[in-house]
Coordinates of C-alpha atoms in Angstrom, one line a residue:
Chain A
X1 CA -13.7 -77.5 -66.3
X2 CA -10.1 -77.4 -65.2
X3 CA -9.3 -75.4 -62.1
X4 CA -6.4 -73.1 -62.6
X5 CA -5.5 -70.7 -59.8
X6 CA -6.0 -67.6 -61.9
X7 CA -6.8 -65.3 -59.1
X8 CA -4.0 -66.4 -56.7
X9 CA -1.4 -63.8 -56.7
X10 CA -2.1 -63.0 -60.3
X11 CA -1.0 -59.4 -60.0
X12 CA 1.7 -59.8 -57.5
X13 CA 4.2 -61.5 -59.7
X14 CA 6.3 -58.7 -60.9
X15 CA 7.5 -55.2 -60.1
X16 CA 7.1 -55.8 -56.4
X17 CA 9.9 -54.4 -54.3
X18 CA 12.3 -57.1 -53.3
X19 CA 13.6 -56.8 -49.8
X20 CA 16.6 -57.7 -47.8
X21 CA 18.3 -61.0 -48.7
X22 CA 16.5 -61.5 -52.0
X23 CA 17.5 -58.0 -53.2
X24 CA 21.1 -58.3 -52.1
X25 CA 21.7 -61.7 -53.5
X26 CA 19.8 -61.0 -56.7
X27 CA 22.0 -58.0 -57.4
X28 CA 25.0 -60.3 -56.6
X29 CA 23.7 -62.6 -59.4
X30 CA 23.4 -59.7 -61.9
X31 CA 27.0 -58.6 -61.0
X32 CA 28.2 -62.2 -61.8
X33 CA 26.3 -62.1 -65.1
X34 CA 28.1 -58.9 -66.1
X35 CA 31.5 -60.4 -65.3
X36 CA 30.5 -63.6 -67.2
X37 CA 29.6 -61.5 -70.3
X38 CA 33.0 -59.7 -70.2
X39 CA 34.9 -63.0 -69.8
X40 CA 33.1 -64.6 -72.7
X41 CA 33.5 -61.5 -74.9
X42 CA 37.3 -61.5 -74.3
X43 CA 37.6 -65.2 -75.3
X44 CA 35.3 -64.6 -78.3
X45 CA 37.7 -61.8 -79.5
X46 CA 40.6 -64.1 -78.9
X47 CA 42.0 -61.5 -76.5
X48 CA 43.6 -64.1 -74.2
X49 CA 45.3 -61.6 -71.9
X50 CA 42.0 -59.9 -71.0
X51 CA 40.2 -63.3 -71.0
X52 CA 42.7 -64.5 -68.3
X53 CA 42.2 -61.5 -66.1
X54 CA 38.4 -61.5 -66.6
X55 CA 38.1 -65.2 -65.9
X56 CA 39.9 -64.8 -62.6
X57 CA 37.7 -61.8 -61.6
X58 CA 34.6 -63.7 -62.6
X59 CA 35.5 -66.9 -60.8
X60 CA 36.5 -65.0 -57.7
X61 CA 33.1 -63.3 -57.7
X62 CA 31.4 -66.7 -58.1
X63 CA 33.4 -68.3 -55.3
X64 CA 32.6 -65.4 -53.0
X65 CA 28.9 -65.7 -53.8
X66 CA 29.0 -69.5 -53.1
X67 CA 30.8 -68.8 -49.8
X68 CA 28.1 -66.3 -48.8
X69 CA 25.5 -69.0 -49.3
X70 CA 27.3 -72.1 -48.1
X71 CA 28.8 -70.6 -45.0
X72 CA 26.3 -68.0 -44.0
X73 CA 22.9 -68.2 -45.6
X74 CA 22.3 -71.9 -46.0
X75 CA 23.2 -72.9 -42.4
X76 CA 20.8 -70.3 -41.1
X77 CA 18.2 -71.4 -43.6
X78 CA 18.5 -75.0 -42.6
X79 CA 18.3 -74.1 -38.9
X80 CA 15.3 -71.8 -39.3
X81 CA 13.2 -74.0 -41.6
X82 CA 14.4 -77.3 -40.3
X83 CA 15.0 -78.4 -43.8
X84 CA 18.4 -80.0 -43.8
X85 CA 18.1 -82.1 -47.0
X86 CA 15.9 -79.9 -49.0
X87 CA 16.6 -76.9 -51.2
X88 CA 20.0 -76.1 -49.8
X89 CA 21.2 -79.6 -50.6
X90 CA 20.1 -79.1 -54.3
X91 CA 21.9 -75.8 -54.4
X92 CA 25.1 -77.1 -52.9
X93 CA 25.0 -79.9 -55.5
X94 CA 24.6 -77.4 -58.3
X95 CA 27.5 -75.3 -56.9
X96 CA 29.6 -78.4 -57.2
X97 CA 28.5 -78.8 -60.8
X98 CA 29.5 -75.3 -61.5
X99 CA 32.9 -75.7 -59.8
X100 CA 33.5 -78.7 -62.1
X101 CA 32.9 -76.3 -65.1
X102 CA 35.2 -73.7 -63.5
X103 CA 38.1 -76.1 -63.5
X104 CA 37.4 -77.1 -67.1
X105 CA 37.3 -73.4 -68.0
X106 CA 40.8 -72.9 -66.5
X107 CA 42.1 -75.8 -68.6
X108 CA 40.6 -74.3 -71.7
X109 CA 42.1 -70.9 -70.9
X110 CA 45.6 -72.4 -70.4
X111 CA 45.3 -74.2 -73.7
X112 CA 43.9 -71.0 -75.3
X113 CA 41.3 -73.3 -76.9
X114 CA 38.6 -70.9 -78.0
X115 CA 36.0 -73.5 -79.1
X116 CA 36.4 -75.4 -75.8
X117 CA 36.3 -72.2 -73.7
X118 CA 33.1 -70.9 -75.4
X119 CA 31.5 -74.3 -75.3
X120 CA 32.0 -74.5 -71.5
X121 CA 30.7 -70.9 -71.0
X122 CA 27.6 -71.8 -73.0
X123 CA 26.9 -74.7 -70.6
X124 CA 27.9 -72.7 -67.6
X125 CA 25.5 -69.9 -68.5
X126 CA 22.4 -72.0 -68.5
X127 CA 23.4 -74.0 -65.5
X128 CA 24.0 -70.7 -63.7
X129 CA 20.8 -69.1 -64.8
X130 CA 18.4 -71.9 -64.0
X131 CA 20.2 -72.1 -60.6
X132 CA 19.7 -68.4 -60.0
X133 CA 16.1 -68.6 -61.0
X134 CA 15.5 -71.3 -58.3
X135 CA 17.3 -69.3 -55.7
X136 CA 15.7 -66.0 -56.5
X137 CA 12.2 -67.5 -56.8
X138 CA 12.3 -69.9 -53.9
X139 CA 15.2 -69.9 -51.5
X140 CA 15.9 -66.2 -51.1
X141 CA 12.2 -65.3 -50.9
X142 CA 11.7 -68.0 -48.3
X143 CA 14.6 -66.7 -46.3
X144 CA 13.1 -63.2 -46.3
X145 CA 9.8 -64.6 -45.2
X146 CA 11.0 -66.9 -42.5
X147 CA 14.0 -65.1 -41.0
X148 CA 13.2 -62.6 -38.3
X149 CA 14.5 -59.0 -38.8
X150 CA 17.4 -59.5 -36.5
X151 CA 18.5 -62.8 -38.1
X152 CA 18.2 -61.3 -41.6
X153 CA 20.3 -58.3 -40.8
X154 CA 23.0 -60.4 -39.1
X155 CA 23.0 -62.7 -42.2
X156 CA 23.3 -59.7 -44.5
X157 CA 26.1 -58.2 -42.5
X158 CA 28.1 -61.4 -42.5
X159 CA 27.6 -61.9 -46.3
X160 CA 28.6 -58.3 -47.0
X161 CA 31.9 -58.9 -45.2
X162 CA 32.8 -61.6 -47.6
X163 CA 32.9 -59.1 -50.5
X164 CA 31.8 -59.2 -54.1
Chain B
X1 CA 3.8 -72.2 -49.6
X2 CA 4.8 -75.8 -50.1
X3 CA 8.2 -76.1 -48.7
X4 CA 9.2 -79.4 -50.2
X5 CA 8.9 -77.9 -53.6
X6 CA 12.5 -77.5 -54.3
X7 CA 14.0 -81.0 -54.1
X8 CA 16.3 -83.2 -56.1
X9 CA 13.2 -84.7 -57.7
X10 CA 12.3 -81.2 -59.1
X11 CA 13.8 -81.6 -62.5
X12 CA 11.8 -84.4 -64.2
X13 CA 13.6 -87.5 -65.6
X14 CA 15.2 -86.8 -69.1
X15 CA 12.8 -89.2 -70.7
X16 CA 9.8 -86.9 -69.8
X17 CA 10.5 -84.0 -72.1
X18 CA 12.6 -85.9 -74.6
X19 CA 9.9 -88.3 -75.7
X20 CA 7.9 -85.3 -76.9
X21 CA 10.9 -83.7 -78.6
X22 CA 11.8 -86.8 -80.5
X23 CA 8.4 -87.5 -82.0
X24 CA 7.8 -83.8 -82.9
X25 CA 10.1 -83.8 -86.0
X26 CA 8.4 -86.9 -87.3
X27 CA 5.1 -84.9 -87.6
X28 CA 7.2 -82.2 -89.3
X29 CA 8.4 -84.7 -91.8
X30 CA 4.9 -86.0 -92.4
X31 CA 3.6 -82.5 -93.0
X32 CA 6.5 -81.7 -95.4
X33 CA 5.9 -84.9 -97.3
X34 CA 2.2 -84.0 -97.7
X35 CA 3.1 -80.7 -99.1
X36 CA 5.4 -82.3 -101.6
X37 CA 2.9 -85.0 -102.7
X38 CA -0.1 -82.7 -102.9
X39 CA 1.8 -79.7 -104.2
X40 CA 0.1 -76.4 -105.1
X41 CA -3.4 -77.6 -104.4
X42 CA -2.7 -77.7 -100.7
X43 CA -2.0 -73.9 -100.6
X44 CA -4.9 -72.8 -102.7
X45 CA -7.1 -72.1 -99.7
X46 CA -7.2 -72.6 -95.9
X47 CA -10.0 -75.1 -96.3
X48 CA -8.5 -77.9 -98.4
X49 CA -8.3 -81.2 -96.5
X50 CA -4.6 -81.4 -97.3
X51 CA -4.0 -77.9 -95.9
X52 CA -5.9 -78.8 -92.7
X53 CA -3.8 -82.0 -92.4
X54 CA -0.5 -80.0 -93.0
X55 CA -1.3 -77.2 -90.6
X56 CA -2.5 -79.6 -87.8
X57 CA 0.5 -81.8 -88.4
X58 CA 2.8 -78.8 -87.8
X59 CA 0.8 -77.0 -85.1
X60 CA -0.3 -80.0 -83.0
X61 CA 2.2 -82.7 -84.0
X62 CA 5.3 -80.6 -84.0
X63 CA 4.8 -77.3 -82.1
X64 CA 2.4 -78.3 -79.4
X65 CA 4.3 -81.6 -78.7
X66 CA 7.4 -79.6 -78.1
X67 CA 5.5 -77.1 -75.9
X68 CA 4.1 -80.0 -73.8
X69 CA 7.6 -81.4 -73.3
X70 CA 9.1 -78.0 -72.6
X71 CA 6.4 -77.1 -70.1
X72 CA 6.9 -80.3 -68.1
X73 CA 10.6 -79.4 -67.9
X74 CA 10.2 -75.7 -67.2
X75 CA 7.4 -75.4 -64.8
X76 CA 9.2 -77.3 -62.0
X77 CA 12.3 -75.1 -62.5
X78 CA 10.5 -71.8 -63.0
X79 CA 7.9 -72.2 -60.3
X80 CA 8.7 -75.3 -58.3
X81 CA 5.5 -76.7 -59.9
X82 CA 6.1 -80.4 -60.0
X83 CA 3.8 -82.7 -62.1
X84 CA 2.4 -85.7 -60.2
X85 CA 4.1 -89.0 -61.2
X86 CA 6.0 -87.2 -64.0
X87 CA 7.0 -90.3 -65.9
X88 CA 3.6 -92.0 -65.8
X89 CA 1.7 -88.8 -66.7
X90 CA 4.1 -87.9 -69.5
X91 CA 3.8 -91.5 -70.9
X92 CA 0.0 -91.4 -70.9
X93 CA -0.2 -87.9 -72.3
X94 CA 2.4 -88.7 -75.0
X95 CA 0.6 -91.8 -76.3
X96 CA -2.9 -90.2 -76.3
X97 CA -1.5 -87.1 -78.0
X98 CA 0.5 -88.9 -80.7
X99 CA -2.3 -91.2 -81.6
X100 CA -4.8 -88.4 -81.6
X101 CA -2.8 -86.3 -84.0
X102 CA -2.1 -89.3 -86.3
X103 CA -5.9 -90.1 -86.4
X104 CA -6.7 -86.5 -87.0
X105 CA -4.4 -86.2 -90.0
X106 CA -5.8 -89.5 -91.4
X107 CA -9.3 -88.3 -90.8
X108 CA -8.7 -85.0 -92.7
X109 CA -7.1 -86.8 -95.6
X110 CA -9.6 -89.7 -95.9
X111 CA -12.7 -87.9 -94.7
X112 CA -13.7 -91.0 -92.7
X113 CA -16.0 -90.2 -89.8
X114 CA -14.7 -92.9 -87.4
X115 CA -11.1 -91.6 -87.7
X116 CA -12.2 -88.0 -87.1
X117 CA -14.4 -88.9 -84.1
X118 CA -11.7 -91.1 -82.6
X119 CA -9.1 -88.3 -82.9
X120 CA -11.4 -85.7 -81.4
X121 CA -11.8 -87.9 -78.3
X122 CA -8.1 -88.5 -78.0
X123 CA -7.0 -84.9 -78.5
X124 CA -9.8 -83.5 -76.3
X125 CA -8.9 -86.1 -73.6
X126 CA -5.1 -85.4 -73.7
X127 CA -5.6 -81.6 -73.6
X128 CA -7.9 -81.9 -70.6
X129 CA -5.3 -84.2 -69.0
X130 CA -2.5 -81.7 -69.7
X131 CA -4.7 -78.9 -68.2
X132 CA -5.4 -80.9 -65.1
X133 CA -1.7 -81.8 -64.7
X134 CA -0.6 -78.1 -65.1
X135 CA -3.4 -77.0 -62.7
X136 CA -2.3 -79.5 -60.1
X137 CA 1.3 -78.6 -60.4
X138 CA 0.6 -74.8 -60.2
X139 CA -1.8 -75.0 -57.3
X140 CA 1.0 -76.8 -55.3
X141 CA 3.8 -74.5 -56.8
X142 CA 6.3 -73.2 -54.3
X143 CA 7.0 -69.9 -56.0
X144 CA 5.1 -67.4 -58.2
X145 CA 7.4 -66.8 -61.2
X146 CA 6.5 -63.9 -63.5
X147 CA 6.0 -66.3 -66.4
X148 CA 3.4 -68.4 -64.6
X149 CA 0.3 -66.2 -65.0
X150 CA 0.9 -66.0 -68.8
X151 CA 1.3 -69.8 -69.0
X152 CA -2.0 -70.3 -67.2
X153 CA -3.8 -68.1 -69.7
X154 CA -2.0 -70.0 -72.5
X155 CA -3.2 -73.3 -71.2
X156 CA -6.7 -72.0 -70.8
X157 CA -6.6 -70.8 -74.4
X158 CA -5.4 -74.2 -75.5
X159 CA -8.4 -75.8 -73.8
X160 CA -10.7 -73.2 -75.5
X161 CA -9.0 -73.9 -78.9
X162 CA -9.5 -77.6 -78.6
X163 CA -13.1 -77.3 -77.5
X164 CA -13.7 -75.2 -80.6
X165 CA -11.7 -77.7 -82.6
X166 CA -13.9 -80.5 -81.4
X167 CA -17.0 -78.6 -82.4
X168 CA -15.5 -77.9 -85.9
X169 CA -14.4 -81.5 -86.2
X170 CA -17.9 -82.7 -85.5
X171 CA -18.9 -80.4 -88.3
X172 CA -16.5 -82.1 -90.6
X173 CA -17.7 -85.5 -89.6
X174 CA -21.3 -84.4 -90.3
X175 CA -22.5 -84.7 -86.7
X176 CA -23.0 -80.9 -86.3
X177 CA -23.5 -77.9 -88.6
X178 CA -20.1 -76.8 -89.8
X179 CA -19.5 -73.4 -88.3
X180 CA -17.5 -71.7 -91.1
X181 CA -16.0 -69.2 -91.2
X182 CA -16.9 -68.0 -87.7
X183 CA -15.9 -71.2 -85.8
X184 CA -12.7 -71.5 -87.8
X185 CA -11.7 -67.9 -87.2
X186 CA -12.2 -68.2 -83.5
X187 CA -10.4 -71.6 -83.4
X188 CA -7.4 -70.0 -85.2
X189 CA -7.4 -66.9 -83.1
X190 CA -7.4 -68.8 -79.8
X191 CA -4.8 -71.3 -81.0
X192 CA -2.4 -68.9 -82.5
X193 CA -2.7 -65.9 -80.2
X194 CA -4.1 -67.4 -77.0
X195 CA -2.1 -70.6 -76.9
X196 CA 1.1 -70.1 -79.0
X197 CA 1.9 -66.4 -78.7
X198 CA 1.0 -66.2 -75.0
X199 CA 3.2 -69.2 -74.2
X200 CA 6.1 -67.8 -76.2
X201 CA 5.8 -64.4 -74.6
X202 CA 5.6 -66.0 -71.1
X203 CA 8.7 -68.0 -71.8
X204 CA 10.5 -65.0 -73.3
X205 CA 10.1 -63.0 -70.1
X206 CA 12.6 -65.5 -68.6
X207 CA 14.8 -66.8 -71.4
X208 CA 15.6 -63.6 -73.3
X209 CA 17.2 -61.9 -70.3
X210 CA 18.7 -65.1 -69.1
X211 CA 20.4 -66.5 -72.2
X212 CA 21.5 -63.2 -73.7
X213 CA 22.0 -61.2 -70.4
X214 CA 19.7 -58.3 -71.2
X215 CA 17.7 -56.0 -69.0
X216 CA 14.3 -57.4 -68.1
X217 CA 11.2 -56.7 -70.2
X218 CA 9.2 -53.7 -68.9
X219 CA 7.2 -54.7 -65.8
X220 CA 3.8 -53.4 -67.2
X221 CA 4.3 -55.4 -70.4
X222 CA 5.0 -58.6 -68.4
X223 CA 2.1 -57.9 -66.1
X224 CA -0.6 -56.9 -68.6
X225 CA 0.2 -58.6 -71.9
X226 CA -1.3 -62.0 -71.1
X227 CA -4.4 -60.9 -69.2
X228 CA -5.2 -58.1 -71.7
X229 CA -4.8 -60.4 -74.8
X230 CA -6.9 -63.1 -73.1
X231 CA -9.7 -60.6 -72.2
X232 CA -9.7 -59.2 -75.7
X233 CA -10.0 -62.6 -77.2
X234 CA -13.0 -63.4 -74.9
X235 CA -14.8 -60.1 -75.9
X236 CA -14.0 -60.6 -79.5
X237 CA -15.4 -64.1 -79.4
X238 CA -18.6 -63.1 -77.7
X239 CA -19.1 -60.2 -80.1
X240 CA -18.7 -62.5 -83.1
X241 CA -21.2 -64.9 -81.7
X242 CA -23.8 -62.2 -80.9
X243 CA -23.3 -60.5 -84.3
X244 CA -23.9 -63.9 -86.1
X245 CA -27.2 -64.3 -84.2
X246 CA -28.2 -60.8 -85.5
X247 CA -28.4 -59.2 -82.1
X248 CA -28.0 -55.5 -81.6
X249 CA -26.3 -52.8 -83.5
X250 CA -24.1 -54.5 -86.1
X251 CA -22.0 -51.4 -87.1
X252 CA -21.2 -50.7 -83.5
X253 CA -20.0 -54.2 -82.9
X254 CA -17.9 -54.3 -86.0
X255 CA -16.1 -51.1 -85.0
X256 CA -15.6 -52.5 -81.5
X257 CA -14.1 -55.7 -83.0
X258 CA -11.9 -53.5 -85.2
X259 CA -10.6 -51.7 -82.1
X260 CA -9.9 -55.1 -80.4
X261 CA -8.0 -56.3 -83.4
X262 CA -5.9 -53.0 -83.4
X263 CA -5.2 -53.4 -79.7
X264 CA -4.1 -57.1 -80.1
X265 CA -1.9 -56.1 -83.0
X266 CA -0.3 -53.3 -80.9
X267 CA 0.4 -55.7 -78.0
X268 CA 2.1 -58.2 -80.3
X269 CA 4.0 -55.4 -81.9
X270 CA 5.1 -54.1 -78.5
X271 CA 6.3 -57.6 -77.6
X272 CA 8.4 -58.0 -80.8
X273 CA 9.8 -54.5 -80.7
X274 CA 10.9 -54.8 -77.0
X275 CA 12.5 -58.2 -77.7
X276 CA 14.5 -56.6 -80.5
X277 CA 15.5 -53.6 -78.4
X278 CA 16.5 -55.7 -75.4
X279 CA 18.6 -57.9 -77.6
X280 CA 20.2 -54.9 -79.3
X281 CA 21.4 -53.6 -75.9
X282 CA 22.4 -57.0 -74.5
X283 CA 25.5 -57.5 -72.4
X284 CA 26.4 -60.8 -73.9
X285 CA 28.1 -59.7 -77.1
X286 CA 29.3 -63.0 -78.6
X287 CA 28.2 -64.3 -82.0
X288 CA 25.4 -66.6 -81.1
X289 CA 22.9 -68.4 -83.3
X290 CA 20.3 -68.5 -80.6
X291 CA 20.0 -64.7 -80.8
X292 CA 19.7 -64.8 -84.6
X293 CA 16.7 -67.1 -84.2
X294 CA 15.0 -64.8 -81.7
X295 CA 15.7 -61.7 -83.9
X296 CA 14.3 -63.5 -86.9
X297 CA 11.3 -64.5 -84.9
X298 CA 10.6 -60.9 -83.8
X299 CA 10.9 -59.6 -87.3
X300 CA 8.6 -62.3 -88.7
X301 CA 6.0 -61.4 -86.0
X302 CA 6.1 -57.8 -87.0
X303 CA 5.8 -58.8 -90.7
X304 CA 2.9 -61.1 -89.9
X305 CA 0.9 -58.3 -88.2
X306 CA 1.7 -56.0 -91.1
X307 CA 0.5 -58.5 -93.7
X308 CA -2.7 -59.1 -91.7
X309 CA -3.6 -55.4 -92.0
X310 CA -2.3 -55.1 -95.6
X311 CA -4.6 -57.9 -96.7
X312 CA -7.5 -55.5 -96.3
X313 CA -6.1 -53.4 -99.1
X314 CA -6.2 -56.3 -101.6
X315 CA -8.4 -55.6 -104.6
X316 CA -9.6 -59.1 -105.0
X317 CA -10.9 -61.8 -102.6
X318 CA -8.3 -64.2 -103.8
X319 CA -5.4 -61.8 -103.2
X320 CA -6.8 -61.0 -99.8
X321 CA -6.9 -64.7 -98.9
X322 CA -3.3 -65.2 -100.2
X323 CA -1.9 -62.3 -98.1
X324 CA -3.8 -63.6 -95.0
X325 CA -2.2 -67.0 -95.7
X326 CA 1.2 -65.2 -95.9
X327 CA 0.5 -63.6 -92.6
X328 CA -0.3 -67.0 -91.0
X329 CA 2.8 -68.6 -92.6
X330 CA 5.1 -65.7 -91.3
X331 CA 3.5 -66.2 -87.8
X332 CA 3.9 -70.0 -87.7
X333 CA 6.9 -70.9 -89.9
X334 CA 8.7 -67.6 -89.0
X335 CA 7.9 -66.4 -85.5
X336 CA 6.9 -69.6 -83.8
X337 CA 9.2 -72.0 -85.6
X338 CA 12.3 -69.9 -85.1
X339 CA 11.7 -69.6 -81.3
X340 CA 10.8 -73.3 -80.9
X341 CA 13.9 -74.4 -82.9
X342 CA 16.2 -72.2 -80.9
X343 CA 14.8 -73.3 -77.6
X344 CA 14.7 -77.0 -78.6
X345 CA 18.5 -76.9 -79.4
X346 CA 19.4 -75.1 -76.2
X347 CA 17.1 -77.3 -74.0
X348 CA 18.2 -80.7 -75.4
X349 CA 21.9 -79.9 -75.3
X350 CA 21.7 -78.5 -71.8
X351 CA 19.6 -81.4 -70.5
X352 CA 22.0 -84.0 -71.8
X353 CA 24.9 -82.2 -70.0
X354 CA 22.9 -81.5 -66.9
X355 CA 21.7 -85.1 -66.4
X356 CA 25.1 -86.5 -67.1
X357 CA 26.7 -84.2 -64.5
X358 CA 24.0 -85.3 -62.0
X359 CA 24.7 -89.0 -62.6
X360 CA 28.4 -88.4 -62.4
X361 CA 28.1 -86.7 -59.0
X362 CA 25.9 -89.5 -57.7
X363 CA 28.2 -92.2 -58.9
X364 CA 31.3 -90.5 -57.6
X365 CA 29.7 -90.0 -54.2
X366 CA 28.8 -93.7 -54.2
X367 CA 32.4 -94.6 -54.9
X368 CA 31.7 -95.9 -58.5
X369 CA 33.5 -94.8 -61.6
X370 CA 32.1 -91.6 -63.0
X371 CA 30.8 -90.9 -66.5
X372 CA 32.2 -88.9 -69.4
X373 CA 31.1 -85.3 -69.0
X374 CA 30.0 -83.4 -72.1
X375 CA 29.5 -79.7 -72.9
X376 CA 26.7 -78.3 -75.0
X377 CA 28.7 -77.9 -78.2
X378 CA 29.9 -81.5 -78.1
X379 CA 26.3 -82.7 -77.7
X380 CA 25.2 -80.8 -80.8
X381 CA 28.3 -79.7 -82.8
X382 CA 28.4 -76.2 -84.2
X383 CA 28.6 -77.3 -87.8
X384 CA 25.3 -79.3 -87.6
X385 CA 23.5 -76.5 -85.7
X386 CA 24.7 -74.1 -88.5
X387 CA 23.4 -76.4 -91.2
X388 CA 20.0 -76.4 -89.4
X389 CA 19.9 -72.6 -89.4
X390 CA 20.8 -72.3 -93.1
X391 CA 18.2 -74.8 -94.2
X392 CA 15.6 -73.2 -92.0
X393 CA 16.2 -69.8 -93.6
X394 CA 15.8 -71.3 -97.1
X395 CA 12.7 -73.2 -96.0
X396 CA 11.1 -70.1 -94.5
X397 CA 11.7 -67.9 -97.6
X398 CA 10.4 -70.7 -99.9
X399 CA 7.2 -71.3 -98.0
X400 CA 6.5 -67.5 -97.7
X401 CA 6.9 -67.1 -101.4
X402 CA 4.9 -70.2 -102.1
X403 CA 1.8 -68.6 -100.6
X404 CA 2.0 -66.0 -103.4
X405 CA 3.2 -68.4 -106.2
X406 CA 2.0 -71.8 -105.1
X407 CA 2.3 -73.4 -108.6
X408 CA 6.0 -72.7 -108.9
X409 CA 7.2 -73.1 -105.3
X410 CA 5.0 -75.4 -103.2
X411 CA 7.0 -78.6 -103.8
X412 CA 10.4 -76.9 -103.5
X413 CA 9.2 -75.5 -100.1
X414 CA 8.0 -79.0 -99.1
X415 CA 11.4 -80.4 -100.0
X416 CA 13.2 -77.8 -97.9
X417 CA 11.0 -78.4 -94.9
X418 CA 11.6 -82.1 -95.3
X419 CA 15.3 -81.4 -95.1
X420 CA 14.7 -79.0 -92.1
X421 CA 12.9 -81.6 -90.0
X422 CA 15.2 -84.4 -91.2
X423 CA 18.3 -82.5 -90.0
X424 CA 16.5 -81.7 -86.7
X425 CA 15.6 -85.4 -86.2
X426 CA 19.2 -86.5 -86.8
X427 CA 20.7 -83.8 -84.6
X428 CA 18.3 -84.6 -81.7
X429 CA 18.8 -88.3 -82.0
X430 CA 22.6 -88.0 -82.1
X431 CA 22.4 -85.7 -79.0
X432 CA 20.7 -88.5 -77.1
X433 CA 23.1 -91.2 -78.5
X434 CA 25.9 -89.1 -77.1
X435 CA 24.2 -89.2 -73.7
X436 CA 23.9 -93.0 -73.9
X437 CA 27.5 -93.3 -75.0
X438 CA 28.7 -91.1 -72.2
X439 CA 26.9 -93.3 -69.7
X440 CA 29.1 -96.2 -70.9
X441 CA 28.2 -99.6 -72.1
X442 CA 26.1 -100.6 -69.1
X443 CA 22.5 -100.8 -69.7
X444 CA 21.3 -97.5 -68.3
X445 CA 17.8 -96.4 -68.8
X446 CA 17.2 -92.7 -69.7
X447 CA 16.8 -91.4 -66.2

């Protein structure tokens, strides 16, 4: 008979209160999702003026989020866990992939090319979501587990200063 | 917690899921051809050899193949659950599975014992292998995603389904007594509800909110749906076996079974209704075919449950059988096929873009010329995805009606499904050609 870990954490997988870093950064993800939806809707309605404004708001929020991670959270994570080439490297790599799409999105916006714009947002959405899933499921929860209370609150404070 | 879980190796090579995705439509084509050749006779009853070959071609050859491929892709991302030696294990699993399904279809159609016995060994072996691989990956997983428990129950249900299938298969080959209808009903129940519906629900907890930017499903539904359905199926199975052996108070057991069936129906209904409600209030408001597939799937699930109960009102045994067949068709060709088609298109298009971007970054960092980057709608152009959806709708309506009027509609339905799987095979192959083209003329293996 195959052994599957049925009892291991079976009932701890959902609805648990998220704490500290995970909670803060997850709500940051949801905020970016909302901005993404507004950006995409504007382009879908061919309202290019709104699309231009929304794209900038969305991309600024994304860049702020990346800055929080790359400049505050990841270095502390690497130092605390001793994992320099692990999860954070993969996350930085995916940030770069998203930044490539951001520049393509700006080109499409300038050209008011709806098909191209929506095609890029389609790709970006999935890239973003699978990235968020890995961060929320693994990286943020590990941070909450492994950082001491003091480190966690310093990290949170520094990230909050960067803005949304 | 295993800390090395999240690494660059986490996403498996493209060839791992893709081999399953590419052979799947071939089984779809085979099943559609069988329906055209055999015609109305196939749909007369659940028991005809042709009907068995067609349903197993679709459920094992098409649907389960895609689910195997998708799980090998998704478990590492969802839960940091990495399969050991992903390329080798996918290769072995794929060969055993494809051969097993082919032999099974040949066995049903020819009635030859050797073919049936051979297929049972291969299918049983590959499902055990898949169970072991999932078990290994999940034990070493680095996170507990909310989809994981449901997937575990789904894989356990698949194992139970296949064990029952092997027992039934040995009945067909004449090696054991043929346990009809009890064995078949249990086999169907575990396969359709335990394996397929639980897996789809577990995937839905993630992908519906993700792809359409909706609120999450209610936490109690996520937490309890899979364990409750699994437990109900276990109790239902035990009661059926005891009742058959003539133990105890038969009336009491029948009413208990009825209550279990009602609860199962309510759980599936809750899942479908919540999916529709979440989608109705989604933040992502753009016109998107993916959402139409999911809405259609949810409606078909509701209709399937309704037909199951309506069949009890039929005034003849034949009508009852036909309405039950309609319920099964709405479940498989409607609910499951819509979700699987939607997911397949998203996953393949995304993986092609994702892997190209990865290769591009590696090459640029190494100072080599990069590759042409694609986006999802260049990989599978809108027009071709739209054609797929239109043909699918026609095929679905025709097969649903063919269960009621097999004489007039079976072959038309077969032809439309042939078209459906043909368009799918072409779209998926072209997506992978675009990947190879983007890599340039150099001989580059699928990573």
